[in-house]
CSV table of C-alpha atoms in Angstrom, one decimal:
chain,number,residue,atom,x,y,z
A,335,GLN,CA,72.7,149.1,182.5
A,336,LEU,CA,76.3,148.1,183.5
A,337,PHE,CA,77.4,144.8,185.0
A,338,TYR,CA,80.4,145.0,187.2
A,339,VAL,CA,81.0,141.3,187.1
A,340,ILE,CA,83.6,138.9,185.8
A,341,PHE,CA,82.5,136.8,182.7
A,342,ASN,CA,84.6,133.7,182.0
A,343,VAL,CA,84.6,131.3,179.1
A,344,SER,CA,86.4,128.0,178.9
A,345,LEU,CA,87.9,127.1,175.4
A,346,LYS,CA,90.6,124.9,173.9
A,347,GLU,CA,93.6,126.9,172.8
A,348,ARG,CA,93.8,125.2,169.4
A,349,ILE,CA,91.5,123.1,167.2
A,350,GLU,CA,92.3,121.5,163.9
A,351,ALA,CA,89.8,121.5,161.1
A,352,VAL,CA,89.7,120.2,157.5
A,353,SER,CA,88.8,122.4,154.6
A,354,GLY,CA,85.3,121.5,153.3
A,355,SER,CA,84.3,119.8,156.5
A,356,CYS,CA,82.9,121.0,159.9
A,357,VAL,CA,84.5,121.7,163.2
A,358,THR,CA,83.1,121.6,166.8
A,359,ILE,CA,84.3,124.2,169.3
A,360,PRO,CA,83.9,122.9,172.9
A,361,CYS,CA,82.8,125.8,175.0
A,362,SER,CA,81.3,126.6,178.4
A,363,PHE,CA,80.9,130.0,180.2
A,364,THR,CA,79.9,131.4,183.6
A,365,VAL,CA,77.9,134.4,184.6
A,366,LEU,CA,76.9,135.9,187.9
A,367,ASP,CA,74.0,134.1,189.6
A,368,ASP,CA,72.0,137.3,189.5
A,369,LEU,CA,72.1,137.1,185.6
A,370,LYS,CA,71.0,133.6,185.2
A,371,ASN,CA,67.4,134.7,184.6
A,372,ASN,CA,68.8,136.6,181.5
A,373,LEU,CA,69.8,133.3,179.9
A,374,ASN,CA,66.8,132.4,177.8
A,375,SER,CA,65.9,131.1,174.3
A,376,GLY,CA,66.7,134.5,172.9
A,377,CYS,CA,70.4,134.1,173.6
A,378,ARG,CA,72.8,133.3,170.8
A,379,ALA,CA,76.4,132.2,170.7
A,380,LEU,CA,78.4,134.3,168.3
A,381,TRP,CA,82.1,134.0,167.2
A,382,LYS,CA,84.2,136.9,166.2
A,383,LYS,CA,87.4,136.6,164.4
A,384,GLU,CA,90.3,138.5,165.8
A,385,THR,CA,91.2,140.2,162.5
A,386,GLN,CA,87.7,140.8,161.2
A,387,ASN,CA,84.4,142.4,162.3
A,388,LYS,CA,82.5,139.5,160.7
A,389,VAL,CA,80.4,137.4,163.1
A,390,PHE,CA,80.2,133.6,162.6
A,391,THR,CA,77.3,131.4,163.8
A,392,GLY,CA,76.7,127.7,163.8
A,393,GLN,CA,74.8,124.9,165.5
A,394,THR,CA,75.0,125.7,169.2
A,395,GLU,CA,74.2,123.6,172.3
A,396,ASP,CA,72.0,125.0,175.1
A,397,VAL,CA,73.3,128.4,176.1
A,398,THR,CA,70.7,128.5,178.8
A,399,GLN,CA,72.8,125.8,180.5
A,400,LYS,CA,75.9,127.9,179.9
A,401,ASN,CA,76.9,125.5,177.1
A,402,CYS,CA,78.2,127.5,174.2
A,403,THR,CA,79.6,124.5,172.3
A,404,THR,CA,79.3,125.4,168.6
A,405,THR,CA,79.7,123.4,165.3
A,406,LEU,CA,80.7,125.5,162.3
A,407,TYR,CA,80.0,124.0,158.8
A,408,ASN,CA,81.6,124.4,155.4
A,409,ILE,CA,85.0,125.2,156.7
A,410,ASN,CA,87.4,127.0,154.4
A,411,LYS,CA,90.8,128.3,155.1
A,412,LYS,CA,90.2,131.9,154.0
A,413,GLN,CA,87.3,132.5,156.4
A,414,HIS,CA,87.9,130.1,159.3
A,415,HIS,CA,91.6,129.9,159.7
A,416,GLY,CA,92.6,132.1,162.7
A,417,THR,CA,91.8,133.1,166.3
A,418,PHE,CA,88.1,133.5,167.5
A,419,PHE,CA,86.5,135.0,170.5
A,420,PHE,CA,83.1,134.1,172.0
A,421,ARG,CA,80.3,136.6,172.3
A,422,LEU,CA,77.1,136.0,174.1
A,423,GLU,CA,74.2,138.1,172.8
A,424,CYS,CA,70.7,137.9,174.3
A,425,ASP,CA,67.5,139.7,173.5
A,426,ASN,CA,67.8,141.6,176.7
A,427,ASP,CA,70.5,143.6,178.5
A,428,LEU,CA,72.9,140.6,178.6
A,429,LYS,CA,75.5,141.0,175.8
A,430,TRP,CA,79.1,140.3,176.4
A,431,ASN,CA,82.4,139.8,174.5
A,432,PHE,CA,84.4,137.2,176.4
A,433,LYS,CA,88.0,138.3,176.1
A,434,ASN,CA,89.6,136.1,178.8
A,435,ALA,CA,90.1,133.2,176.4
A,436,SER,CA,90.2,132.5,172.7
A,437,VAL,CA,90.4,129.5,170.3
A,438,LYS,CA,92.7,129.2,167.3
A,439,ILE,CA,91.2,127.2,164.5
A,440,GLN,CA,93.9,125.6,162.4
A,441,VAL,CA,92.4,124.8,159.0
A,442,THR,CA,94.5,122.3,157.1
A,443,GLY,CA,94.5,122.1,153.3
A,444,ASP,CA,93.0,119.4,151.3
A,445,VAL,CA,94.3,116.0,151.9
A,446,THR,CA,96.6,114.7,149.1
A,447,GLU,CA,95.8,111.5,147.1
A,448,GLY,CA,97.5,108.6,148.8
A,449,GLU,CA,97.5,110.0,152.3
A,450,SER,CA,95.8,108.3,155.2
A,451,VAL,CA,92.6,110.0,156.5
A,452,SER,CA,90.7,109.5,159.7
A,453,VAL,CA,87.2,110.9,160.2
A,454,GLN,CA,85.5,110.8,163.6
A,455,CYS,CA,81.8,110.9,164.4
A,456,SER,CA,80.6,111.0,168.0
A,457,ALA,CA,77.1,110.9,169.7
A,458,PRO,CA,76.1,111.1,173.3
A,459,VAL,CA,75.1,108.0,175.2
A,460,PRO,CA,72.3,109.0,177.5
A,461,CYS,CA,71.5,105.3,178.4
A,462,LEU,CA,74.5,102.9,178.6
A,463,SER,CA,72.2,99.9,178.0
A,464,LEU,CA,70.9,101.4,174.7
A,465,PRO,CA,73.9,103.1,173.0
A,466,PRO,CA,73.3,104.6,169.6
A,467,THR,CA,74.3,102.8,166.4
A,468,LEU,CA,76.7,104.8,164.3
A,469,THR,CA,76.9,104.1,160.5
A,470,TRP,CA,78.9,105.7,157.7
A,471,SER,CA,77.7,106.3,154.2
A,472,PRO,CA,79.6,105.5,152.0
A,473,VAL,CA,81.9,103.1,153.9
A,474,LEU,CA,85.3,104.1,152.4
A,475,GLY,CA,87.5,102.0,154.7
A,476,ASP,CA,87.8,100.4,158.1
A,477,VAL,CA,85.6,101.5,161.0
A,478,GLN,CA,86.6,101.5,164.6
A,479,GLU,CA,84.2,102.2,167.5
A,480,THR,CA,84.8,103.1,171.1
A,481,GLN,CA,82.8,104.4,174.1
A,482,GLN,CA,84.4,107.2,176.1
A,483,GLN,CA,83.7,109.0,179.3
A,484,GLN,CA,84.1,112.7,179.3
A,485,GLN,CA,85.2,115.0,182.1
A,486,ASN,CA,81.6,115.8,183.0
A,487,ASN,CA,81.1,112.0,183.4
A,488,ALA,CA,78.9,111.8,180.4
A,489,PHE,CA,79.5,109.1,177.9
A,490,VAL,CA,79.8,109.4,174.1
A,491,LYS,CA,80.2,106.8,171.4
A,492,VAL,CA,82.9,107.5,168.9
A,493,SER,CA,83.2,106.0,165.4
A,494,THR,CA,86.4,106.5,163.4
A,495,LEU,CA,86.4,105.9,159.6
A,496,ASN,CA,89.9,105.3,158.2
A,497,PHE,CA,90.7,105.3,154.5
A,498,THR,CA,93.3,106.2,152.0
A,499,ALA,CA,92.5,109.4,150.0
A,500,SER,CA,91.9,108.9,146.3
A,501,HIS,CA,90.9,111.2,143.5
A,502,SER,CA,87.5,109.4,143.4
A,503,HIS,CA,86.8,110.8,146.9
A,504,HIS,CA,87.1,114.4,145.9
A,505,GLU,CA,84.0,116.4,146.8
A,506,LYS,CA,82.3,113.3,148.0
A,507,ASN,CA,79.8,113.7,150.8
A,508,ILE,CA,80.4,111.5,153.8
A,509,THR,CA,77.4,111.0,156.2
A,510,CYS,CA,77.5,109.7,159.7
A,511,SER,CA,74.1,108.6,161.1
A,512,ALA,CA,73.3,107.9,164.8
A,513,VAL,CA,70.2,105.8,165.5
A,514,TYR,CA,68.8,105.6,169.0
A,515,SER,CA,66.6,102.6,169.7
A,516,ARG,CA,63.8,102.9,172.3
A,517,ARG,CA,63.2,99.9,174.6
A,518,ASP,CA,59.9,98.1,174.1
A,519,VAL,CA,59.0,100.7,171.4
A,520,THR,CA,59.2,100.1,167.6
A,521,SER,CA,60.1,103.8,166.9
A,522,GLU,CA,63.6,105.1,166.8
A,523,LEU,CA,65.4,108.4,166.7
A,524,ARG,CA,67.8,109.2,163.9
A,525,LEU,CA,70.5,111.9,163.8
A,526,ARG,CA,72.8,112.7,160.8
A,527,ALA,CA,75.9,114.7,160.3
A,528,GLN,CA,77.5,115.3,156.9
A,529,GLY,CA,80.8,116.5,155.6
A,530,LYS,CA,82.5,116.8,152.3
A,531,THR,CA,86.0,115.5,151.4
A,532,LEU,CA,88.4,117.6,149.4
A,533,VAL,CA,91.3,115.6,147.9
A,534,LYS,CA,94.3,117.0,146.1
A,535,TYR,CA,95.5,114.9,143.1
A,536,ARG,CA,97.8,115.3,140.2
A,537,PRO,CA,96.3,115.8,136.7
A,538,ARG,CA,94.7,112.7,135.2
A,539,ASN,CA,92.7,111.8,132.1
A,540,LEU,CA,94.7,114.1,129.9
A,541,SER,CA,93.4,114.5,126.4
A,542,VAL,CA,94.6,116.4,123.3
A,543,THR,CA,92.1,118.1,120.9
A,544,VAL,CA,93.2,118.9,117.4
A,545,ASN,CA,91.4,121.7,115.4
A,546,PRO,CA,90.7,121.3,112.5
A,547,PRO,CA,90.3,117.5,113.0
A,548,GLY,CA,91.5,115.0,110.4
A,549,ALA,CA,94.1,115.5,107.7
A,550,VAL,CA,95.4,119.0,107.3
A,551,PRO,CA,97.6,120.5,104.5
A,552,GLU,CA,101.2,121.2,105.3
A,553,HIS,CA,101.9,124.8,106.4
A,554,SER,CA,98.3,125.4,107.4
A,555,ASN,CA,97.3,126.6,110.9
A,556,VAL,CA,96.6,123.9,113.6
A,557,THR,CA,95.3,124.5,117.1
A,558,LEU,CA,96.1,122.0,119.9
A,559,LYS,CA,94.3,122.0,123.2
A,560,CYS,CA,95.3,120.1,126.3
A,561,SER,CA,92.6,119.2,128.9
A,562,SER,CA,92.9,117.4,132.2
A,563,GLU,CA,91.1,116.6,135.5
A,564,ALA,CA,93.0,117.8,138.6
A,565,HIS,CA,92.5,119.4,142.1
A,566,PRO,CA,93.7,122.0,142.3
A,567,PRO,CA,93.5,122.7,138.5
A,568,ALA,CA,96.7,122.4,136.5
A,569,GLN,CA,98.6,125.7,136.4
A,570,LEU,CA,101.5,124.7,134.1
A,571,TYR,CA,101.3,123.1,130.6
A,572,HIS,CA,104.1,122.0,128.3
A,573,TRP,CA,103.9,120.6,124.7
A,574,TYR,CA,106.5,118.3,123.2
A,575,ASN,CA,107.3,116.9,119.8
A,576,SER,CA,108.3,113.3,120.0
A,577,ASP,CA,110.5,111.6,117.5
A,578,GLY,CA,111.1,108.4,119.5
A,579,LEU,CA,114.7,109.4,120.4
A,580,LYS,CA,114.0,112.6,122.3
A,581,ASP,CA,111.1,114.9,123.3
A,582,THR,CA,111.5,118.5,122.1
A,583,LEU,CA,109.7,121.3,124.0
A,584,ILE,CA,107.5,123.3,121.5
A,585,GLY,CA,105.0,125.2,123.8
A,586,ASN,CA,104.1,126.3,127.3
A,587,SER,CA,100.3,126.9,127.5
A,588,SER,CA,97.2,124.8,127.5
A,589,VAL,CA,96.4,125.9,123.9
A,590,LEU,CA,99.1,125.7,121.2
A,591,ASN,CA,98.9,127.2,117.7
A,592,ILE,CA,101.4,125.7,115.2
A,593,LYS,CA,102.0,125.4,111.5
A,594,ALA,CA,101.3,121.9,110.1
A,595,SER,CA,104.7,120.3,109.2
A,596,LYS,CA,105.9,116.9,108.3
A,597,ASP,CA,108.6,117.5,111.0
A,598,THR,CA,105.9,117.7,113.7
A,599,THR,CA,103.6,114.7,113.4
A,600,ALA,CA,103.7,113.3,116.9
A,601,VAL,CA,102.9,115.5,119.9
A,602,PHE,CA,101.9,115.1,123.6
A,603,CYS,CA,101.1,117.6,126.4
A,604,GLU,CA,102.1,117.7,130.1
A,605,ALA,CA,99.9,119.2,132.8
A,606,GLN,CA,101.1,120.1,136.3
A,607,ASN,CA,99.7,121.3,139.6
A,608,ASP,CA,101.2,121.5,143.0
A,609,VAL,CA,100.8,117.8,143.5
A,610,GLY,CA,102.8,116.8,140.4
A,611,PRO,CA,102.9,116.5,136.6
A,612,GLU,CA,101.3,114.0,134.3
A,613,ARG,CA,101.7,113.4,130.5
A,614,SER,CA,99.1,112.6,127.8
A,615,THR,CA,99.5,109.8,125.3
A,616,VAL,CA,101.1,110.7,121.9
A,617,THR,CA,98.7,112.2,119.4
A,618,GLN,CA,99.5,111.6,115.7
A,619,LEU,CA,98.9,114.5,113.4
A,620,ASP,CA,97.8,113.7,109.8
A,621,ILE,CA,99.7,116.1,107.6
A,622,LEU,CA,99.0,116.3,103.8
A,623,CYS,CA,102.4,116.9,102.2
A,624,THR,CA,102.7,119.3,99.3
A,625,THR,CA,105.7,117.4,97.8
A,626,LEU,CA,105.9,113.8,96.9
A,627,HIS,CA,106.6,111.9,100.1
A,628,ILE,CA,104.8,108.6,99.6
A,629,SER,CA,105.9,107.2,103.0
A,630,CYS,CA,108.3,107.9,105.8
A,631,PHE,CA,109.7,105.8,108.6
A,632,ILE,CA,109.5,107.4,112.0
A,633,PHE,CA,109.7,106.4,115.7
A,634,ILE,CA,107.0,107.3,118.2
A,635,ARG,CA,108.0,106.6,121.8
A,636,HIS,CA,110.3,103.8,120.6
A,637,ILE,CA,107.5,102.1,118.5
A,638,SER,CA,108.2,102.2,114.8
A,639,PHE,CA,105.6,102.2,112.0
A,640,THR,CA,105.1,103.5,108.5
A,641,LEU,CA,103.2,106.8,108.0
A,642,VAL,CA,101.6,107.2,104.5
A,643,PHE,CA,100.8,110.7,103.3
A,644,ALA,CA,98.2,111.7,100.7
A,645,VAL,CA,99.9,113.2,97.6
A,646,ALA,CA,99.0,114.2,94.0
A,647,PRO,CA,100.1,111.9,91.1
A,648,LYS,CA,103.5,112.0,89.5
A,649,ILE,CA,104.5,110.2,86.3
A,650,LEU,CA,107.8,108.5,86.9
A,651,ASN,CA,111.0,108.9,84.8
A,652,SER,CA,110.8,105.2,83.9
A,653,SER,CA,107.9,105.9,81.5
A,654,ASN,CA,109.1,105.5,77.9
A,655,CYS,CA,108.3,104.2,74.4
A,656,THR,CA,109.9,101.6,72.2
A,657,GLY,CA,109.5,100.5,68.5
A,658,ASP,CA,108.8,102.4,65.3
A,659,TRP,CA,105.9,103.5,63.1
A,660,SER,CA,104.9,100.0,62.3
A,661,GLN,CA,104.4,99.0,66.0
A,662,MET,CA,105.1,101.2,69.0
A,663,SER,CA,104.6,100.4,72.7
A,664,CYS,CA,104.6,103.2,75.4
A,665,LEU,CA,104.8,102.5,79.1
A,666,CYS,CA,103.4,105.1,81.6
A,667,GLU,CA,104.1,104.6,85.3
A,668,ALA,CA,102.6,106.9,88.0
A,669,GLU,CA,102.6,107.1,91.9
A,670,GLY,CA,100.2,109.0,94.2
A,671,ASN,CA,97.9,108.6,97.1
A,672,PRO,CA,95.1,107.8,96.6
A,673,SER,CA,96.2,105.5,93.8
A,674,PRO,CA,96.0,107.4,90.5
A,675,LEU,CA,94.0,106.6,87.4
A,676,ILE,CA,95.9,106.5,84.0
A,677,GLN,CA,94.1,107.6,80.8
A,678,TRP,CA,95.6,107.7,77.2
A,679,TYR,CA,94.8,110.2,74.6
A,680,PHE,CA,95.7,109.6,70.9
A,681,PRO,CA,94.5,112.4,68.6
A,682,GLY,CA,94.3,111.5,64.9
A,683,VAL,CA,95.1,107.8,65.5
A,684,SER,CA,92.5,105.1,64.7
A,685,ALA,CA,91.3,103.2,67.8
A,686,THR,CA,91.2,100.0,65.8
A,687,ASN,CA,95.0,100.0,65.8
A,688,ILE,CA,95.4,100.5,69.5
A,689,SER,CA,95.4,98.2,72.5
A,690,ILE,CA,95.8,99.3,76.2
A,691,THR,CA,96.5,97.3,79.3
A,692,SER,CA,96.7,98.6,82.9
A,693,GLU,CA,97.6,97.1,86.3
A,694,ALA,CA,98.2,98.3,89.9
A,695,GLN,CA,101.8,97.9,91.2
A,696,SER,CA,100.9,98.7,94.8
A,697,ASP,CA,98.4,100.7,96.8
A,698,THR,CA,100.0,103.9,95.6
A,699,SER,CA,101.4,103.1,92.1
A,700,VAL,CA,99.9,102.0,88.7
A,701,ARG,CA,101.3,101.2,85.2
A,702,SER,CA,99.7,101.3,81.8
A,703,ILE,CA,101.0,100.1,78.3
A,704,ILE,CA,99.6,101.4,75.0
A,705,THR,CA,100.5,99.6,71.8
A,706,VAL,CA,99.9,101.3,68.3
A,707,LYS,CA,100.2,99.3,65.1
A,708,ASP,CA,100.5,100.8,61.6
A,709,ALA,CA,99.7,104.3,62.7
A,710,GLN,CA,97.6,105.9,59.9
A,711,SER,CA,97.8,109.6,60.7
A,712,LYS,CA,99.5,112.7,59.8
A,713,ASP,CA,103.1,113.2,61.1
A,714,PRO,CA,103.9,113.4,63.8
A,715,VAL,CA,102.0,110.9,65.9
A,716,THR,CA,101.2,112.2,69.5
A,717,LEU,CA,100.2,110.1,72.5
A,718,LEU,CA,99.4,111.6,75.9
A,719,CYS,CA,99.5,109.8,79.3
A,720,HIS,CA,97.3,111.5,81.9
A,721,SER,CA,97.4,110.5,85.5
A,722,SER,CA,95.0,111.9,88.1
A,723,ASN,CA,93.5,111.4,91.6
A,724,SER,CA,91.5,113.6,94.0
A,725,LEU,CA,94.5,115.8,94.8
A,726,GLY,CA,95.7,116.7,91.2
A,727,SER,CA,97.1,115.3,88.0
A,728,ASP,CA,100.2,114.9,85.8
A,729,THR,CA,100.7,114.5,82.0
A,730,GLN,CA,103.4,113.0,79.8
A,731,THR,CA,103.5,113.5,76.0
A,732,PHE,CA,105.1,111.0,73.6
A,733,THR,CA,105.6,112.0,69.9
A,734,PHE,CA,107.2,110.1,66.9
A,735,SER,CA,107.4,110.5,63.2
A,736,THR,CA,106.7,107.7,60.7
A,737,LEU,CA,110.2,108.5,59.4
A,738,ASP,CA,111.8,108.1,62.9
A,739,LYS,CA,112.9,104.9,64.4
A,740,ALA,CA,112.4,106.0,68.0
A,741,PRO,CA,109.8,108.3,69.5
A,742,GLU,CA,110.4,111.4,71.6
A,743,GLN,CA,108.9,112.0,75.0
A,744,GLN,CA,108.1,115.3,76.7
A,745,GLY,CA,106.7,115.9,80.2
A,746,GLN,CA,104.2,118.6,81.1
């Protein structure tokens, strides 16, 4: 059956919507009086996008009263940004694409942290003496209320919530409730509308993860991972080595693989999205040096401190012996971290003729003195100083003859 009639729809040319929220499209239409009987509960308001065949539906007012006002939920830019046409589709012969007017939905991106945001909630006022009570949950800022008269002379109550966008508001549900009281009746009618805020904010809560954790030997493999909270997620990452005077770029990804080095002991990462960059705090790497570096003085972000490395023991050149065969004293000094232990070995020499004293010089050094009187042994007399800790050991050998006036020393 063909209808040779003119169908008209009344729409706004443009409506703004916020991604993640909802949007209401004011809409009314006309049909020929002869077709009014076709408008029944089986009629639906559909919305067709200009560039797609996909049909969108939402919460619609009473189409039997030619009111096609529709609320679309969960707005996102990919699906809802563009021009839409209204289609009336009933479960009878009344089906029509209204082409005389269209509405362009302009979906704005997420609000950025620090921007001012206004969210409106409105509810009809069927009785001026008993207007609805509008409440927000949560109350994120100041609330302003007005009562407005529309073009059809109907009244609505409008509540506006104003707040400054923060990262803490991201993906937070905001609910507006309308409560209608009934005169002389204890019951009430409650209506609710809900939307979700999407807030863009720069990376925050940056953290650096070191694998393996704890102290690592020099020249071994170390993996650094930079993590952050951000919306949208961080797209760019940079790693820097910090010596207190300047920051040197050493990597450009969220995960950085390096060789452990005493030249790279203080690092931090920088994460960036389209809102801006943010840096982590400095992370100190604990490097076990393979050579003797008891301590070094470095600067980290203009704050100086002493960094102590774990090293194997080393007997110092100051170790020596004095005296002759009648009485000889040998000094053995060693450094290491942890502090080393010194042990003496005296093969063939009677312990009754020997005395040993030891004392710590610092947290990383120790000294020990052995005294031998009237050595009764075969020539030559040999004394061994052995220094050790959990990372290794070092040995110094001292020898002398009963005919010599001064002993000889030999390192191993």
